[in-house]
mmCIF file of C-alpha atoms in Angstrom:
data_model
loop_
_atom_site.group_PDB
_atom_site.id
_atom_site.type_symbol
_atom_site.label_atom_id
_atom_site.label_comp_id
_atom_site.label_asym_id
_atom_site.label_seq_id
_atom_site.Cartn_x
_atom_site.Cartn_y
_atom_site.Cartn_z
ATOM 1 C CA UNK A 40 4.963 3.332 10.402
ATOM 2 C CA UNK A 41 3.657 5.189 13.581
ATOM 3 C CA UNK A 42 3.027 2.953 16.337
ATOM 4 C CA UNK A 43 -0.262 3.073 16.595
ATOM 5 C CA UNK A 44 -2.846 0.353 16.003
ATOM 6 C CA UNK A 45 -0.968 -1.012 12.662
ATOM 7 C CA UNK A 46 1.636 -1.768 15.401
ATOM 8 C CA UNK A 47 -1.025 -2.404 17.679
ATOM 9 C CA UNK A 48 0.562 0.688 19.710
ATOM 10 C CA UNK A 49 3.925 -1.609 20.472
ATOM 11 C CA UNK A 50 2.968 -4.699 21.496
ATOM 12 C CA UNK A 51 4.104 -6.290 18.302
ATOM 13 C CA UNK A 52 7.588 -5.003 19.237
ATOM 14 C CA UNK A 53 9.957 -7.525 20.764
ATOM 15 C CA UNK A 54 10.923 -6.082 24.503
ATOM 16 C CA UNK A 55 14.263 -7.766 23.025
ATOM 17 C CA UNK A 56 14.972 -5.387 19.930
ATOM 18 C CA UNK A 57 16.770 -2.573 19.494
ATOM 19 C CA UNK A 58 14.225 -0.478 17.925
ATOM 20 C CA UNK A 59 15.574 3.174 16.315
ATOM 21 C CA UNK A 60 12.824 5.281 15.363
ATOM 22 C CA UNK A 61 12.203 8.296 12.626
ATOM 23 C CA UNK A 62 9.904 10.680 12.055
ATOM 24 C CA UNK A 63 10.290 14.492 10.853
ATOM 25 C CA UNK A 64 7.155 15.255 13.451
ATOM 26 C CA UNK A 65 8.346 14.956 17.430
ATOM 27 C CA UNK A 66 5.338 14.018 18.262
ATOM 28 C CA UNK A 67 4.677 11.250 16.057
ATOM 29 C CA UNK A 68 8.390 10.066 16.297
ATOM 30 C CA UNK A 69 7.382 9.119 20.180
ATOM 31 C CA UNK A 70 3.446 8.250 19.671
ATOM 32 C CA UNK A 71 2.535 5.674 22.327
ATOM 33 C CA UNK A 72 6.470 4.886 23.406
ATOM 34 C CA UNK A 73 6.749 4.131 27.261
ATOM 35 C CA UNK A 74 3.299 1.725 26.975
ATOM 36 C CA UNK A 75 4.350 -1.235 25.626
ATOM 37 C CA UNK A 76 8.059 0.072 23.503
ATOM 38 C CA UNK A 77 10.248 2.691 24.070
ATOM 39 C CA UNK A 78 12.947 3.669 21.098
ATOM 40 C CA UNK A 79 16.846 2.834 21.936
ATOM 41 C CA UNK A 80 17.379 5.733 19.325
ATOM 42 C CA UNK A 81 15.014 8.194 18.462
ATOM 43 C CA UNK A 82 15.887 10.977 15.484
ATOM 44 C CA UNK A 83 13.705 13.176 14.409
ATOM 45 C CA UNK A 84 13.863 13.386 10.694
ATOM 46 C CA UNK A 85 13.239 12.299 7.280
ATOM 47 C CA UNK A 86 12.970 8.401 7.501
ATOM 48 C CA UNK A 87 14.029 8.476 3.588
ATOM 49 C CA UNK A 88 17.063 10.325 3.745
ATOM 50 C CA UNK A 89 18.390 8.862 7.178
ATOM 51 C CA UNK A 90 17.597 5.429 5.493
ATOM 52 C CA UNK A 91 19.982 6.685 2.206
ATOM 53 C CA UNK A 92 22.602 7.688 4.474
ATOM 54 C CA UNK A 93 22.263 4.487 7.079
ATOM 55 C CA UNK A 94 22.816 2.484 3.710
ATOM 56 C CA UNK A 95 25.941 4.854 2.936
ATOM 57 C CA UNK A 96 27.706 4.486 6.371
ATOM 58 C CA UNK A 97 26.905 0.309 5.903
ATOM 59 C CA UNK A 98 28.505 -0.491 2.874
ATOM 60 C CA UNK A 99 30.359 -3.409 2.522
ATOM 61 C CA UNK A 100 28.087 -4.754 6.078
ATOM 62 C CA UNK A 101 26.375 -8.127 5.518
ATOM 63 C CA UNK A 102 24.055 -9.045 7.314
ATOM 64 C CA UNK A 103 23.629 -13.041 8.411
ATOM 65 C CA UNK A 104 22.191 -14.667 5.087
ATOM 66 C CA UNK A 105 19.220 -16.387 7.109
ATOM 67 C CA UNK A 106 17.407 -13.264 7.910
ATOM 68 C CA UNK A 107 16.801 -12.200 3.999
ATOM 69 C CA UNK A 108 16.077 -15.773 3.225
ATOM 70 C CA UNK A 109 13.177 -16.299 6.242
ATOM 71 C CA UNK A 110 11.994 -12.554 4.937
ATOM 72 C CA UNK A 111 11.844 -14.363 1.311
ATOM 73 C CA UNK A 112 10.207 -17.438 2.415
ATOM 74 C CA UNK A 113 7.707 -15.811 4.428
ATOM 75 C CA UNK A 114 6.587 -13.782 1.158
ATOM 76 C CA UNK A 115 6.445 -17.390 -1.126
ATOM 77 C CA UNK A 116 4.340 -18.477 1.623
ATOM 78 C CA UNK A 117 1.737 -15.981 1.661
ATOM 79 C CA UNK A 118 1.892 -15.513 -1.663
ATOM 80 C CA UNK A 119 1.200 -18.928 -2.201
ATOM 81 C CA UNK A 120 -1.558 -18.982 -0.076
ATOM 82 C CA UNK A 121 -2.996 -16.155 -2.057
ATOM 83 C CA UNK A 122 -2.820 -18.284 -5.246
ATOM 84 C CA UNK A 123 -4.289 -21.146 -3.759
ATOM 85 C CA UNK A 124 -7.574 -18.670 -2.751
ATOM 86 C CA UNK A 125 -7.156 -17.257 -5.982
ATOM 87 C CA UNK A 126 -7.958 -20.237 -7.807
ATOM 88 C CA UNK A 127 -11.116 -21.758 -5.394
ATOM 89 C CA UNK A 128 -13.881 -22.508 -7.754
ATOM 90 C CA UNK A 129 -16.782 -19.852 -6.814
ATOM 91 C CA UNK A 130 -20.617 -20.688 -7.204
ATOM 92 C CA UNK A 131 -22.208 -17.576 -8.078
ATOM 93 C CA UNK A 132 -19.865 -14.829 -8.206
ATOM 94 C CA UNK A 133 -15.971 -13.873 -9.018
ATOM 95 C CA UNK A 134 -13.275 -14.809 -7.338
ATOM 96 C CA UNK A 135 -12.178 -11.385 -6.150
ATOM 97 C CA UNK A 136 -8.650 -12.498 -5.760
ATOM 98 C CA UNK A 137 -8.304 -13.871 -8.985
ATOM 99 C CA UNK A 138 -9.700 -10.792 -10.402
ATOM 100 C CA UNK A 139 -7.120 -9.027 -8.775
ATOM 101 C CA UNK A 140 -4.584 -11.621 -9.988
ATOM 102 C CA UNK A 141 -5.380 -10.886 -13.577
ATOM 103 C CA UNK A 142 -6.079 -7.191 -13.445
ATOM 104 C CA UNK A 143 -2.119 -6.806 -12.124
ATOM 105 C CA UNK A 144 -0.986 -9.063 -14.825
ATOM 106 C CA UNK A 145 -2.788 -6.812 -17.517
ATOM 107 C CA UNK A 146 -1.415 -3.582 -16.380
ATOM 108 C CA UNK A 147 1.177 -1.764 -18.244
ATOM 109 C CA UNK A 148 4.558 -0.413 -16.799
ATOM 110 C CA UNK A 149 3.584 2.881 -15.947
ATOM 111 C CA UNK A 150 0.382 2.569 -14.521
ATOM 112 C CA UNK A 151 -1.140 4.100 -11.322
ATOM 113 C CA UNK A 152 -2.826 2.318 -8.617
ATOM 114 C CA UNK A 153 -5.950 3.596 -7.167
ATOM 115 C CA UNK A 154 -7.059 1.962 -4.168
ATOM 116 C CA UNK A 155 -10.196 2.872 -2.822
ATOM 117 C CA UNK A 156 -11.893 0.801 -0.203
ATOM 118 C CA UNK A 157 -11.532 -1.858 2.945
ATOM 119 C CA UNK A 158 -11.462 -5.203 3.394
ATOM 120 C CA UNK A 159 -11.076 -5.501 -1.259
ATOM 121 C CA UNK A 160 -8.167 -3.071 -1.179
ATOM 122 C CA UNK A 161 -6.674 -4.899 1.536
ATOM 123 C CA UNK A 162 -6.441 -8.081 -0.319
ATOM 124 C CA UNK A 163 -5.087 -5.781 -3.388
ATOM 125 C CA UNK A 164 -1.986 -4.480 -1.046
ATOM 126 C CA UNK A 165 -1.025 -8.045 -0.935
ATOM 127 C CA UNK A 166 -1.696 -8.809 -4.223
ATOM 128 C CA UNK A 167 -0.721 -5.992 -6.885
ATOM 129 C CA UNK A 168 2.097 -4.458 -7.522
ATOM 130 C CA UNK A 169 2.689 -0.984 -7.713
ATOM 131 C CA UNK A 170 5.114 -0.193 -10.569
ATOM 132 C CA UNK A 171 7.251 2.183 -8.982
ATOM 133 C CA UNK A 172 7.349 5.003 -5.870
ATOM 134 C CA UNK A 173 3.945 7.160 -6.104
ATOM 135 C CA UNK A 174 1.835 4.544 -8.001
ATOM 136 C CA UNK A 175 -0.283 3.328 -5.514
ATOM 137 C CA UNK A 176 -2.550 5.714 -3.971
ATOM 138 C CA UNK A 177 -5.162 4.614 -0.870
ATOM 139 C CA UNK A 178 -7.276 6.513 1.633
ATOM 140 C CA UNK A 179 -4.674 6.100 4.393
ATOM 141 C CA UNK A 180 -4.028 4.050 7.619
ATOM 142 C CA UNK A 181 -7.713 5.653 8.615
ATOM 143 C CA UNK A 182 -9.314 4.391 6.247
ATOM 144 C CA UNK A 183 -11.305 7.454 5.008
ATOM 145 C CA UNK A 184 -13.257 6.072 1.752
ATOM 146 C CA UNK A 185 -14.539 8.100 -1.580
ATOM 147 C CA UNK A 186 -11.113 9.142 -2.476
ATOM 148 C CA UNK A 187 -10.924 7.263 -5.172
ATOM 149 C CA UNK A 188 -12.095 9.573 -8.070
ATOM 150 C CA UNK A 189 -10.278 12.364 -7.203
ATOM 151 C CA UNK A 190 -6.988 10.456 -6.209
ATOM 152 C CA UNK A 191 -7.664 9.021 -10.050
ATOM 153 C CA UNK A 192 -8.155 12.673 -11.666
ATOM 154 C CA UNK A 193 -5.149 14.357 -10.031
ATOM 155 C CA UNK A 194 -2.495 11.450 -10.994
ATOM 156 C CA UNK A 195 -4.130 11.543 -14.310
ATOM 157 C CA UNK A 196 -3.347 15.039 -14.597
ATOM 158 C CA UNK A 197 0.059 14.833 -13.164
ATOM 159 C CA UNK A 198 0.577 11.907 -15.429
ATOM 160 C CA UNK A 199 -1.529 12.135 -18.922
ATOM 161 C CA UNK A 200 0.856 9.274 -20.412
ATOM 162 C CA UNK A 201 0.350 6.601 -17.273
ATOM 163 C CA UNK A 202 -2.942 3.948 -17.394
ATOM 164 C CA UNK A 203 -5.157 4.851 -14.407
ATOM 165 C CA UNK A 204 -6.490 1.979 -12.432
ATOM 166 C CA UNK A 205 -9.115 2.396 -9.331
ATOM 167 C CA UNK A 206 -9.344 -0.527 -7.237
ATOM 168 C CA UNK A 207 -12.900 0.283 -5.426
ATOM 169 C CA UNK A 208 -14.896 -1.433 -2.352
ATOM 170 C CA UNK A 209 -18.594 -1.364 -2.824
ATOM 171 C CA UNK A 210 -18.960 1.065 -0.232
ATOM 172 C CA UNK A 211 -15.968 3.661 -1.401
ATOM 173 C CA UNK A 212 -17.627 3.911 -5.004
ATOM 174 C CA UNK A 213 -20.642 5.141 -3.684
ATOM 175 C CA UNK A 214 -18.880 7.718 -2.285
ATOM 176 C CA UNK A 215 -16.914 8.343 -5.291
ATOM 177 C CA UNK A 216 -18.516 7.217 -8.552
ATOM 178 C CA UNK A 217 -20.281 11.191 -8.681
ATOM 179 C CA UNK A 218 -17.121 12.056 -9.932
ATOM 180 C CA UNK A 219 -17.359 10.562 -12.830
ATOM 181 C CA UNK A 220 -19.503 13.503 -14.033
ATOM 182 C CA UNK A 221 -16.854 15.605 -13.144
ATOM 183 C CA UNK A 222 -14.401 14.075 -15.615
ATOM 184 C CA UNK A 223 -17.115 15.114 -17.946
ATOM 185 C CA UNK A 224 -17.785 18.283 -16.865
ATOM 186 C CA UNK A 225 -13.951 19.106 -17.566
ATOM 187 C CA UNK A 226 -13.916 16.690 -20.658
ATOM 188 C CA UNK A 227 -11.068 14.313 -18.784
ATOM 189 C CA UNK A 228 -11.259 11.547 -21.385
ATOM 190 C CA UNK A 229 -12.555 8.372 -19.083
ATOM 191 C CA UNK A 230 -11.396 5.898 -21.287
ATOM 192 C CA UNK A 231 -7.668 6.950 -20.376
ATOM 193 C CA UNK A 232 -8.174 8.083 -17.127
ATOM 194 C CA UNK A 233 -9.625 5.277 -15.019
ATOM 195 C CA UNK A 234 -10.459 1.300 -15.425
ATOM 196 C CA UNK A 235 -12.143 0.742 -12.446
ATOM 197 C CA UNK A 236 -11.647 -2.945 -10.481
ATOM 198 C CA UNK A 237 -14.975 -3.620 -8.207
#
């Protein structure tokens, strides 16, 4: 991640860690650094590949057990706390947590994620699981809403076997729903293509 505001532009950082950072782009690789972090290491690079070969050079390195384990709890936790929200009786409407609850337990193996909105797709990051690398598709760390049909149309093309799913804010489908005569316009067979998740 760029430390920007997801990192809140460093402050997050302990002044105490030894902090290596990678980026192929110079200018991302040392975005904000000197403020409130600066990199002990800084490569520039593909963060992919230099994690392959960091894994390579470290085999047969443990690292202490209590680390993983606190990682591991820390997950149970929240996604307990997710469950618990999940199952508060509503008066009038859905539970939109539970509705993402079921809607990951119905998908099949090979299905895409398409997440298209705020504050709803950022419940659905914690909550659904992408099936694999390039099954989850969102607007990005800026947030830039009404992607959603067209994200949906090129994976369905690039996948015609895979289940489509668009996860879609109230405000991103307005954007986004007009495509939906597109699909018809070049007789993309909705039924297959998209179940959307509002």
């Amino acid at each position: 991640t760029v430390c920007d505001f997801r990192l809140s532009y460093g402050r997050v950082l302990s002044r105490r860690s030894k902090i290596i950072a990678v980026n192929r782009d110079k200018s991302q690789l040392l975005k904000n650094s000197d403020m409130f972090w600066k990199p002990t290491i800084a490569i520039q690079g593909d963060a992919g590949s230099f994690i392959v070969r960091l894994s390579k050079g470290l085999k047969g390195h443990r690292c202490p057990e209590e680390w993983p384990q606190s990682l591991k709890a820390g997950d149970s936790t929240k996604e307990n706390a997710n469950r618990a929200k999940a199952n508060e009786k509503t008066e009038h409407h859905l539970n939109p947590l539970k509705v993402l609850h079921h809607v990951d337990e119905l998908m099949a193996e090979d299905s895409i994620i398409v997440a298209d909105g705020g504050d709803f797709v950022g419940s659905a990051a914690y909550i659904m699981r992408p099936r694999g690398p390039l099954r989850w598709l969102d607007p990005g760390a800026f947030g830039t809403l009404g992607v959603g049909g067209g994200f949906a149309l090129g994976a369905k093309l690039c996948r015609p076997e895979s289940e489509v799913w668009i996860v879609y804010g109230d405000g991103s489908l307005g954007y986004s729903v007009a495509e939906y005569d597109t699909f018809t316009r070049h007789k993309v067979n909705q039924e297959s293509l998209t179940r959307p998740c509002m």
